[in-house]
Coordinates of C-alpha atoms in Angstrom, one line a residue:
Chain R
M73 CA 66.9 -124.6 -64.0
L74 CA 64.3 -124.8 -66.8
Y75 CA 62.4 -121.9 -68.2
R76 CA 59.5 -121.4 -70.5
L77 CA 59.6 -118.9 -73.4
A78 CA 56.2 -117.2 -73.6
T79 CA 55.0 -114.8 -76.2
P80 CA 55.6 -111.2 -75.2
G81 CA 52.8 -108.8 -74.7
V82 CA 51.8 -107.4 -78.1
G83 CA 48.9 -105.1 -77.3
D84 CA 45.3 -105.6 -76.9
E85 CA 43.2 -107.4 -79.5
V86 CA 46.1 -109.5 -80.7
V87 CA 45.3 -113.1 -79.7
E88 CA 47.3 -115.0 -82.3
I89 CA 50.7 -114.5 -83.8
R90 CA 53.0 -116.3 -86.2
V91 CA 56.6 -117.5 -85.8
L92 CA 58.6 -115.9 -88.6
Q93 CA 62.1 -117.3 -88.0
W94 CA 64.1 -119.0 -85.2
H95 CA 67.7 -117.8 -84.9
G96 CA 69.1 -121.0 -83.4
D97 CA 68.3 -124.7 -83.3
V98 CA 67.6 -126.9 -80.3
G99 CA 70.9 -127.1 -78.3
A100 CA 72.0 -123.5 -79.2
A101 CA 73.4 -121.4 -76.4
F102 CA 72.2 -117.7 -76.2
A103 CA 73.9 -114.9 -74.4
A104 CA 71.9 -112.0 -73.0
G105 CA 71.1 -109.6 -75.9
E106 CA 71.2 -112.3 -78.7
L107 CA 68.3 -112.6 -81.0
I108 CA 66.3 -115.8 -80.3
V109 CA 63.3 -115.7 -82.6
E110 CA 61.3 -113.2 -84.7
L111 CA 57.5 -113.2 -84.4
E112 CA 55.0 -111.6 -86.6
T113 CA 51.7 -109.9 -85.6
H114 CA 49.2 -108.6 -88.1
K115 CA 51.3 -105.4 -88.4
A116 CA 54.6 -105.7 -86.7
L117 CA 57.7 -107.9 -86.4
I118 CA 58.8 -108.6 -82.9
E119 CA 62.4 -109.5 -82.1
V120 CA 62.6 -111.7 -79.0
R121 CA 66.1 -111.3 -77.6
A122 CA 67.6 -113.1 -74.6
G123 CA 67.6 -111.2 -71.4
Q124 CA 69.6 -113.9 -69.7
A125 CA 72.0 -116.6 -70.8
G126 CA 70.4 -120.0 -71.6
I127 CA 70.3 -123.1 -73.8
L128 CA 67.4 -123.7 -76.2
R129 CA 66.1 -127.2 -75.4
R130 CA 62.7 -127.5 -77.0
I131 CA 60.8 -125.7 -79.7
F132 CA 57.0 -126.2 -79.9
A133 CA 56.3 -123.8 -82.7
A134 CA 58.5 -124.0 -85.8
D135 CA 58.9 -121.3 -88.5
G136 CA 55.5 -120.5 -89.9
A137 CA 53.5 -121.9 -87.0
W138 CA 50.7 -120.0 -85.3
I139 CA 50.7 -119.4 -81.5
Q140 CA 48.3 -117.9 -79.0
V141 CA 49.5 -114.9 -77.2
G142 CA 50.7 -116.0 -73.7
Q143 CA 51.3 -119.6 -74.9
S144 CA 54.7 -121.2 -74.1
F145 CA 56.5 -122.0 -77.3
A146 CA 60.0 -123.1 -76.2
V147 CA 61.9 -124.4 -73.2
F148 CA 65.3 -123.1 -72.1
S149 CA 67.7 -124.4 -69.4
D150 CA 70.8 -123.0 -67.6
A151 CA 72.9 -126.1 -68.3
P152 CA 72.9 -128.2 -71.4
D153 CA 72.4 -131.5 -69.7
E154 CA 69.5 -130.7 -67.4
P155 CA 66.7 -133.2 -67.9
V156 CA 63.6 -132.0 -69.7
G157 CA 60.3 -133.8 -68.9
D158 CA 58.5 -136.3 -71.1
D159 CA 55.7 -133.8 -72.0
P160 CA 57.6 -130.5 -72.0
A161 CA 54.7 -128.6 -73.7
A162 CA 52.4 -129.4 -70.9
E163 CA 55.0 -128.9 -68.2
A164 CA 56.2 -125.6 -69.6
A165 CA 53.2 -123.8 -68.1
F166 CA 54.7 -124.4 -64.6
L167 CA 58.1 -123.1 -65.4
A168 CA 59.5 -119.7 -64.7
N169 CA 59.6 -117.3 -67.7
F170 CA 62.9 -117.0 -69.6
V171 CA 63.8 -113.4 -69.3
V172 CA 63.7 -111.6 -72.7
D173 CA 64.5 -108.1 -73.8
Chain G
M265 CA 55.5 -126.5 -90.5
S266 CA 56.0 -124.0 -93.2
T267 CA 55.0 -120.5 -94.2
E268 CA 52.6 -122.1 -96.7
A269 CA 50.2 -123.0 -93.9
P270 CA 46.7 -122.2 -95.1
R271 CA 46.0 -120.0 -92.0
M272 CA 46.6 -116.3 -92.8
F273 CA 46.4 -112.8 -91.5
F274 CA 43.5 -110.7 -92.9
R275 CA 45.9 -108.4 -94.6
E276 CA 47.6 -111.3 -96.4
A277 CA 44.3 -112.3 -98.0
I278 CA 43.9 -108.9 -99.5
A279 CA 47.5 -108.7 -100.7
R280 CA 47.3 -112.2 -102.2
A281 CA 44.1 -111.4 -104.2
I282 CA 45.6 -108.2 -105.6
A283 CA 49.0 -109.7 -106.4
E284 CA 47.4 -112.6 -108.3
A285 CA 45.2 -110.2 -110.2
M286 CA 48.3 -108.0 -111.0
R287 CA 50.2 -111.0 -112.3
A288 CA 47.3 -112.2 -114.5
D289 CA 46.4 -108.8 -115.9
P290 CA 48.8 -105.9 -116.5
R291 CA 45.9 -103.4 -116.4
V292 CA 45.5 -103.9 -112.6
I293 CA 47.2 -101.1 -110.8
V294 CA 47.1 -99.7 -107.2
L295 CA 46.7 -96.1 -106.2
G296 CA 46.6 -94.5 -102.8
Q297 CA 48.3 -93.1 -99.8
D298 CA 51.2 -95.2 -98.4
V299 CA 50.4 -98.1 -100.7
G300 CA 54.0 -98.2 -102.1
S301 CA 57.1 -99.1 -100.2
F302 CA 55.2 -98.6 -96.9
G303 CA 52.9 -101.5 -97.9
G304 CA 49.6 -99.8 -96.8
A305 CA 48.4 -98.6 -93.4
Y306 CA 47.5 -102.1 -92.4
R307 CA 50.3 -103.8 -94.5
E308 CA 47.5 -105.0 -96.8
F309 CA 49.6 -104.1 -99.9
D310 CA 52.8 -105.7 -98.6
G311 CA 55.0 -107.0 -101.3
L312 CA 53.2 -105.4 -104.2
Y313 CA 55.6 -102.5 -104.6
A314 CA 58.6 -104.9 -104.6
E315 CA 57.1 -107.2 -107.2
F316 CA 55.4 -104.7 -109.5
G317 CA 57.2 -101.4 -108.9
A318 CA 56.3 -97.8 -108.8
E319 CA 54.6 -97.8 -112.2
R320 CA 51.8 -100.0 -111.0
V321 CA 51.8 -99.3 -107.3
R322 CA 51.5 -95.6 -107.0
D323 CA 51.8 -93.5 -103.9
T324 CA 49.6 -90.5 -104.0
P325 CA 49.3 -87.2 -102.2
V326 CA 46.7 -86.8 -99.4
A327 CA 44.0 -85.8 -101.8
E328 CA 41.1 -88.3 -101.9
A329 CA 39.1 -86.6 -104.6
A330 CA 42.1 -86.6 -106.9
I331 CA 43.0 -90.2 -106.2
M332 CA 39.4 -91.3 -106.9
G333 CA 39.2 -89.1 -110.0
V334 CA 42.4 -90.5 -111.4
G335 CA 41.2 -94.0 -110.5
V336 CA 37.8 -93.6 -112.2
G337 CA 39.4 -91.9 -115.2
A338 CA 42.0 -94.6 -115.6
A339 CA 39.3 -97.3 -115.3
A340 CA 37.4 -95.5 -118.1
A341 CA 40.6 -95.6 -120.2
G342 CA 41.0 -99.3 -119.8
W343 CA 42.9 -99.9 -116.6
R344 CA 41.7 -101.8 -113.6
P345 CA 42.7 -99.6 -110.6
V346 CA 42.5 -100.5 -107.0
V347 CA 42.0 -97.2 -105.2
S348 CA 42.9 -97.2 -101.5
I349 CA 41.1 -94.7 -99.3
T350 CA 42.7 -95.6 -96.0
Y351 CA 39.8 -94.6 -93.7
M352 CA 36.2 -94.8 -94.9
D353 CA 35.5 -91.4 -93.4
F354 CA 37.5 -89.9 -96.3
V355 CA 35.4 -91.6 -99.0
M356 CA 33.3 -88.5 -98.4
L357 CA 35.9 -86.4 -100.1
A358 CA 35.9 -88.7 -103.1
L359 CA 32.1 -89.2 -103.6
D360 CA 31.8 -87.0 -106.6
P361 CA 34.1 -88.9 -108.9
L362 CA 32.9 -92.2 -107.5
V363 CA 29.2 -91.6 -107.6
N364 CA 28.7 -89.1 -110.4
Y365 CA 31.3 -90.4 -112.8
G366 CA 32.3 -94.0 -111.8
A367 CA 29.0 -95.5 -111.0
K368 CA 27.1 -93.7 -113.8
L369 CA 29.6 -94.2 -116.6
R370 CA 28.1 -97.2 -118.2
Y371 CA 24.6 -95.7 -118.2
K372 CA 25.9 -92.3 -119.5
T373 CA 27.7 -93.9 -122.4
A374 CA 25.0 -96.5 -123.3
G375 CA 27.4 -99.3 -122.3
R376 CA 30.3 -98.1 -124.4
L377 CA 32.5 -97.3 -121.3
T378 CA 32.7 -98.9 -117.9
A379 CA 34.7 -98.0 -114.8
P380 CA 36.1 -101.2 -113.3
V381 CA 37.6 -99.6 -110.3
V382 CA 37.8 -101.3 -106.8
V383 CA 37.8 -98.9 -103.9
K384 CA 39.4 -100.6 -100.9
T385 CA 38.7 -98.8 -97.6
T386 CA 38.6 -99.5 -93.9
A387 CA 35.8 -98.6 -91.5
G388 CA 35.1 -98.9 -87.8
A389 CA 35.9 -97.7 -84.4
R390 CA 39.3 -98.5 -82.8
G391 CA 40.5 -95.5 -80.8
Q392 CA 40.7 -93.0 -83.6
G393 CA 37.9 -90.6 -82.9
V394 CA 35.1 -88.8 -84.6
A395 CA 36.6 -88.6 -88.2
H396 CA 38.4 -91.9 -88.4
S397 CA 35.9 -94.4 -87.1
Q398 CA 32.7 -94.3 -89.1
C399 CA 30.8 -97.0 -90.9
L400 CA 29.2 -95.4 -93.9
E401 CA 28.4 -98.5 -95.9
S402 CA 24.7 -97.6 -96.0
W403 CA 25.4 -94.3 -97.7
L404 CA 26.7 -96.2 -100.7
M405 CA 24.1 -98.9 -100.9
G406 CA 21.6 -96.7 -102.7
V407 CA 23.9 -95.6 -105.5
P408 CA 22.8 -97.2 -108.8
G409 CA 25.7 -98.8 -110.5
L410 CA 27.8 -99.2 -107.4
K411 CA 28.5 -102.5 -105.6
V412 CA 29.4 -102.7 -102.0
V413 CA 31.1 -105.8 -100.3
S414 CA 32.2 -106.2 -96.7
P415 CA 34.0 -109.4 -95.7
S416 CA 34.4 -110.6 -92.1
N417 CA 37.3 -113.0 -92.4
P418 CA 40.4 -113.6 -94.5
A419 CA 38.9 -116.2 -96.9
D420 CA 36.0 -113.9 -97.8
A421 CA 38.4 -110.9 -98.0
Y422 CA 40.4 -112.9 -100.6
G423 CA 37.3 -114.1 -102.5
L424 CA 35.5 -110.8 -102.6
M425 CA 38.6 -108.9 -103.6
R426 CA 39.1 -111.4 -106.4
S427 CA 35.5 -111.1 -107.5
A428 CA 35.7 -107.3 -107.3
L429 CA 38.8 -107.2 -109.5
K430 CA 36.8 -109.1 -112.2
A431 CA 33.7 -106.9 -112.0
D432 CA 32.9 -104.6 -114.8
G433 CA 31.9 -101.6 -112.7
P434 CA 32.9 -99.8 -109.5
V435 CA 33.0 -102.0 -106.3
V436 CA 33.6 -100.6 -102.9
F437 CA 35.4 -103.1 -100.6
V438 CA 34.8 -102.1 -97.0
D439 CA 36.7 -103.9 -94.2
H440 CA 37.2 -103.0 -90.6
K441 CA 40.1 -102.1 -88.4
R442 CA 39.3 -104.8 -85.8
L443 CA 39.4 -107.5 -88.5
Y444 CA 43.1 -107.1 -89.1
P445 CA 44.3 -108.7 -85.8
I446 CA 42.1 -111.8 -86.4
P447 CA 43.7 -114.5 -88.5
G448 CA 41.6 -117.1 -90.2
E449 CA 41.6 -120.0 -92.6
G450 CA 42.9 -119.1 -96.0
P451 CA 40.7 -119.4 -99.1
D452 CA 39.7 -122.6 -100.8
P453 CA 41.6 -122.2 -104.1
D454 CA 38.7 -123.7 -106.0
A455 CA 35.9 -121.7 -104.4
E456 CA 34.6 -118.4 -105.7
T457 CA 33.0 -115.8 -103.5
P458 CA 30.6 -114.1 -105.8
I459 CA 29.3 -110.6 -105.1
G460 CA 25.7 -110.8 -103.9
K461 CA 25.9 -114.0 -101.9
G462 CA 25.8 -114.1 -98.1
R463 CA 26.6 -117.1 -96.0
I464 CA 25.2 -118.6 -92.8
A465 CA 27.9 -118.2 -90.2
R466 CA 26.0 -120.1 -87.5
H467 CA 22.8 -122.2 -87.8
G468 CA 20.0 -121.6 -85.4
A469 CA 16.2 -121.8 -85.0
D470 CA 14.8 -119.0 -82.8
L471 CA 16.1 -115.7 -84.3
T472 CA 18.1 -114.6 -87.3
I473 CA 20.8 -112.0 -86.9
A474 CA 21.9 -110.3 -90.1
A475 CA 25.4 -108.6 -89.8
H476 CA 28.4 -107.8 -91.8
S477 CA 32.1 -107.2 -91.2
F478 CA 33.4 -107.1 -87.6
M479 CA 29.8 -107.2 -86.3
V480 CA 29.6 -110.8 -87.5
H481 CA 32.2 -111.7 -84.8
V482 CA 30.2 -109.7 -82.2
S483 CA 27.0 -111.4 -83.3
L484 CA 28.6 -114.9 -83.0
Q485 CA 29.8 -114.0 -79.5
A486 CA 26.2 -112.9 -78.6
A487 CA 24.9 -116.2 -80.1
E488 CA 27.2 -118.1 -77.9
I489 CA 26.0 -116.2 -74.8
L490 CA 22.4 -116.9 -75.8
A491 CA 23.1 -120.6 -76.5
G492 CA 23.9 -120.9 -72.8
E493 CA 20.4 -119.6 -72.1
G494 CA 18.7 -122.1 -74.5
I495 CA 18.2 -119.5 -77.2
S496 CA 19.2 -120.7 -80.7
I497 CA 20.5 -117.9 -83.0
E498 CA 21.2 -118.1 -86.7
V499 CA 23.9 -115.6 -87.8
I500 CA 24.0 -114.5 -91.4
D501 CA 27.2 -112.9 -92.7
L502 CA 25.8 -110.6 -95.4
R503 CA 29.2 -110.3 -97.2
S504 CA 27.6 -108.3 -100.0
L505 CA 25.6 -105.2 -99.1
A506 CA 24.8 -104.1 -102.6
P507 CA 23.4 -106.3 -104.0
L508 CA 21.9 -107.9 -100.9
D509 CA 21.3 -111.7 -100.7
V510 CA 17.6 -111.3 -99.9
D511 CA 16.9 -114.9 -100.8
L512 CA 19.2 -116.1 -98.0
I513 CA 18.0 -113.7 -95.3
H514 CA 14.3 -114.3 -96.3
A515 CA 14.7 -118.1 -96.1
S516 CA 16.3 -117.8 -92.7
V517 CA 13.7 -115.4 -91.3
S518 CA 11.0 -117.7 -92.7
R519 CA 12.4 -120.5 -90.4
T520 CA 13.0 -118.4 -87.3
G521 CA 10.3 -115.8 -87.5
A522 CA 12.5 -113.0 -86.0
L523 CA 15.1 -110.7 -87.5
L524 CA 17.7 -108.7 -85.6
T525 CA 19.9 -106.5 -87.7
V526 CA 23.3 -105.6 -86.3
E527 CA 25.6 -103.0 -87.7
E528 CA 28.3 -100.7 -86.3
G529 CA 27.0 -97.7 -88.3
Q530 CA 23.9 -95.6 -87.6
V531 CA 20.6 -97.4 -87.6
T532 CA 18.7 -94.5 -89.2
C533 CA 18.6 -95.3 -92.9
G534 CA 21.2 -98.0 -92.1
V535 CA 22.0 -101.4 -93.5
G536 CA 19.4 -103.0 -91.2
V537 CA 16.6 -100.8 -92.5
E538 CA 17.2 -102.1 -96.0
V539 CA 17.6 -105.7 -94.9
A540 CA 14.4 -105.6 -92.9
A541 CA 12.4 -103.9 -95.6
R542 CA 13.6 -106.1 -98.4
V543 CA 12.7 -109.2 -96.4
R544 CA 9.3 -107.8 -95.3
E545 CA 8.4 -107.1 -98.9
R546 CA 8.6 -110.9 -99.6
G547 CA 5.6 -111.6 -97.4
A548 CA 4.8 -112.8 -94.0
A549 CA 5.2 -110.7 -90.9
F550 CA 8.0 -111.3 -88.4
A551 CA 9.4 -109.7 -85.3
V552 CA 12.2 -107.2 -86.2
A553 CA 14.6 -104.9 -84.4
R554 CA 17.8 -103.0 -85.3
V555 CA 21.0 -102.7 -83.3
G556 CA 23.7 -100.1 -84.3
A557 CA 25.6 -97.2 -83.1
I558 CA 23.9 -94.6 -80.8
A559 CA 23.1 -91.3 -82.6
A560 CA 26.3 -89.7 -81.6
P561 CA 29.8 -89.3 -83.1
V562 CA 32.3 -92.0 -82.1
S563 CA 34.6 -90.6 -79.4
S564 CA 38.3 -91.2 -79.2
N565 CA 37.8 -91.7 -75.4
P566 CA 37.8 -95.5 -75.2
V567 CA 35.0 -95.6 -72.6
L568 CA 32.7 -93.5 -74.7
E569 CA 33.7 -95.3 -77.9
A570 CA 32.8 -98.6 -76.4
A571 CA 29.5 -97.2 -75.1
S572 CA 28.5 -95.9 -78.5
I573 CA 28.7 -99.1 -80.6
P574 CA 27.2 -102.6 -80.2
N575 CA 29.0 -105.3 -78.3
A576 CA 28.1 -109.0 -77.6
E577 CA 26.1 -108.1 -74.5
T578 CA 24.0 -105.4 -76.1
V579 CA 23.3 -107.6 -79.1
A580 CA 22.3 -110.5 -76.8
R581 CA 20.1 -108.1 -74.8
A582 CA 18.4 -106.9 -77.9
A583 CA 17.7 -110.5 -79.0
R584 CA 16.2 -111.3 -75.7
L585 CA 13.9 -108.2 -75.8
L586 CA 12.8 -109.0 -79.3
L587 CA 12.0 -112.6 -78.6
G588 CA 10.2 -111.6 -75.3
A589 CA 8.2 -109.0 -77.1
R590 CA 7.3 -111.4 -79.9
D591 CA 6.3 -114.1 -77.5
S592 CA 4.1 -111.8 -75.5
G593 CA 2.4 -110.5 -78.7
H594 CA 3.7 -107.0 -78.6
S595 CA 5.7 -107.0 -81.8
G596 CA 5.0 -107.8 -85.4
A597 CA 6.6 -106.6 -88.6
G598 CA 8.2 -103.2 -87.9
G599 CA 7.7 -103.8 -84.3
G600 CA 10.7 -102.4 -82.6
E601 CA 13.7 -100.2 -82.7
L602 CA 16.5 -100.9 -80.3
S603 CA 19.7 -98.9 -80.3
A604 CA 22.9 -100.2 -78.9
L605 CA 22.1 -99.1 -75.4

């Protein structure tokens, strides 16, 4: 199964945040509890940790990129060989959310 | 992608301007509550303590009059202090050293001494109640010797802080709590943002809105609403309140024939009064109205807070009323007062 990674809720008024640092490349496997990525709001760092096991398959926002709150910015899968669509950024909106802590 | 992308948070624009000035000039220092290892209440001083140390980035006690007194005195002795007063409400406690000493120093010493201090402070309502929400810019606009600037976006925050740090007298740099969550394009490295120059944030033909700080964003939203009704609004971002860019506002009002001033502070003796009077003194009559806070303290109750200050709908309504009154012949110069409600 494929999943989308969406920005977590960061409070009202915050509409845009920045990717500080990914903690794994495409292909990396994450176990529940492991740090996936750090995000930066205007005043806080947000650690996004896996809430389920999964393989990171696509990254749409690299370190330093800006993303809208609620936007999908990565795709995960259960198995490493599951096919990912031709336009994963567009298709991500229809995927289930990858569970994060 | 890299962290060198030109887009930046509002706080980063302030930190960058101060850091560059501190690298270029050892006389630039920072004083205030939580400006050191904490990096400022809005992280607007992030990185300065690590780079320049406790000698030049000084945490102070909660004593605004003392902080300002030390800042003005240090400026008179040749330093270029940035004095951080976290909330603009507490500038009240520091008015004596700022107004009676800082702003008057050059006059009192026949030009032998100046007080090149930058007061960085944050105004505006965002859930913090009666004594942490006020916009008091207009209190300072009438002080001879004092300059007041108020950016609405990161590029102007950088540019105005840079200009303030080069000025030869006290400058009060007023931003707004609600500007911090809004990132924007970084500054053009070759562009200056001189004190005393506004900018046209949106071009329009039917009515001029003059606003500053967060109310520029609210006014742009109102202009968008009105555009859907066929009403064309020009929005001027004042950027500098003292001195005012009267040439820019006058030229705009000469084209549109109507002026709506929008501010988050009180309308009585507010920024809008000064803007309207200064433009009217240039000549021809025009329709005018003011929008600002209602005459009440800003509550910490979010419903009451929202009800007490302008929003895009109240600004749009005021613009419609003003244009309606003008077109039916009921309003000339000085024709109307409209509160936020």
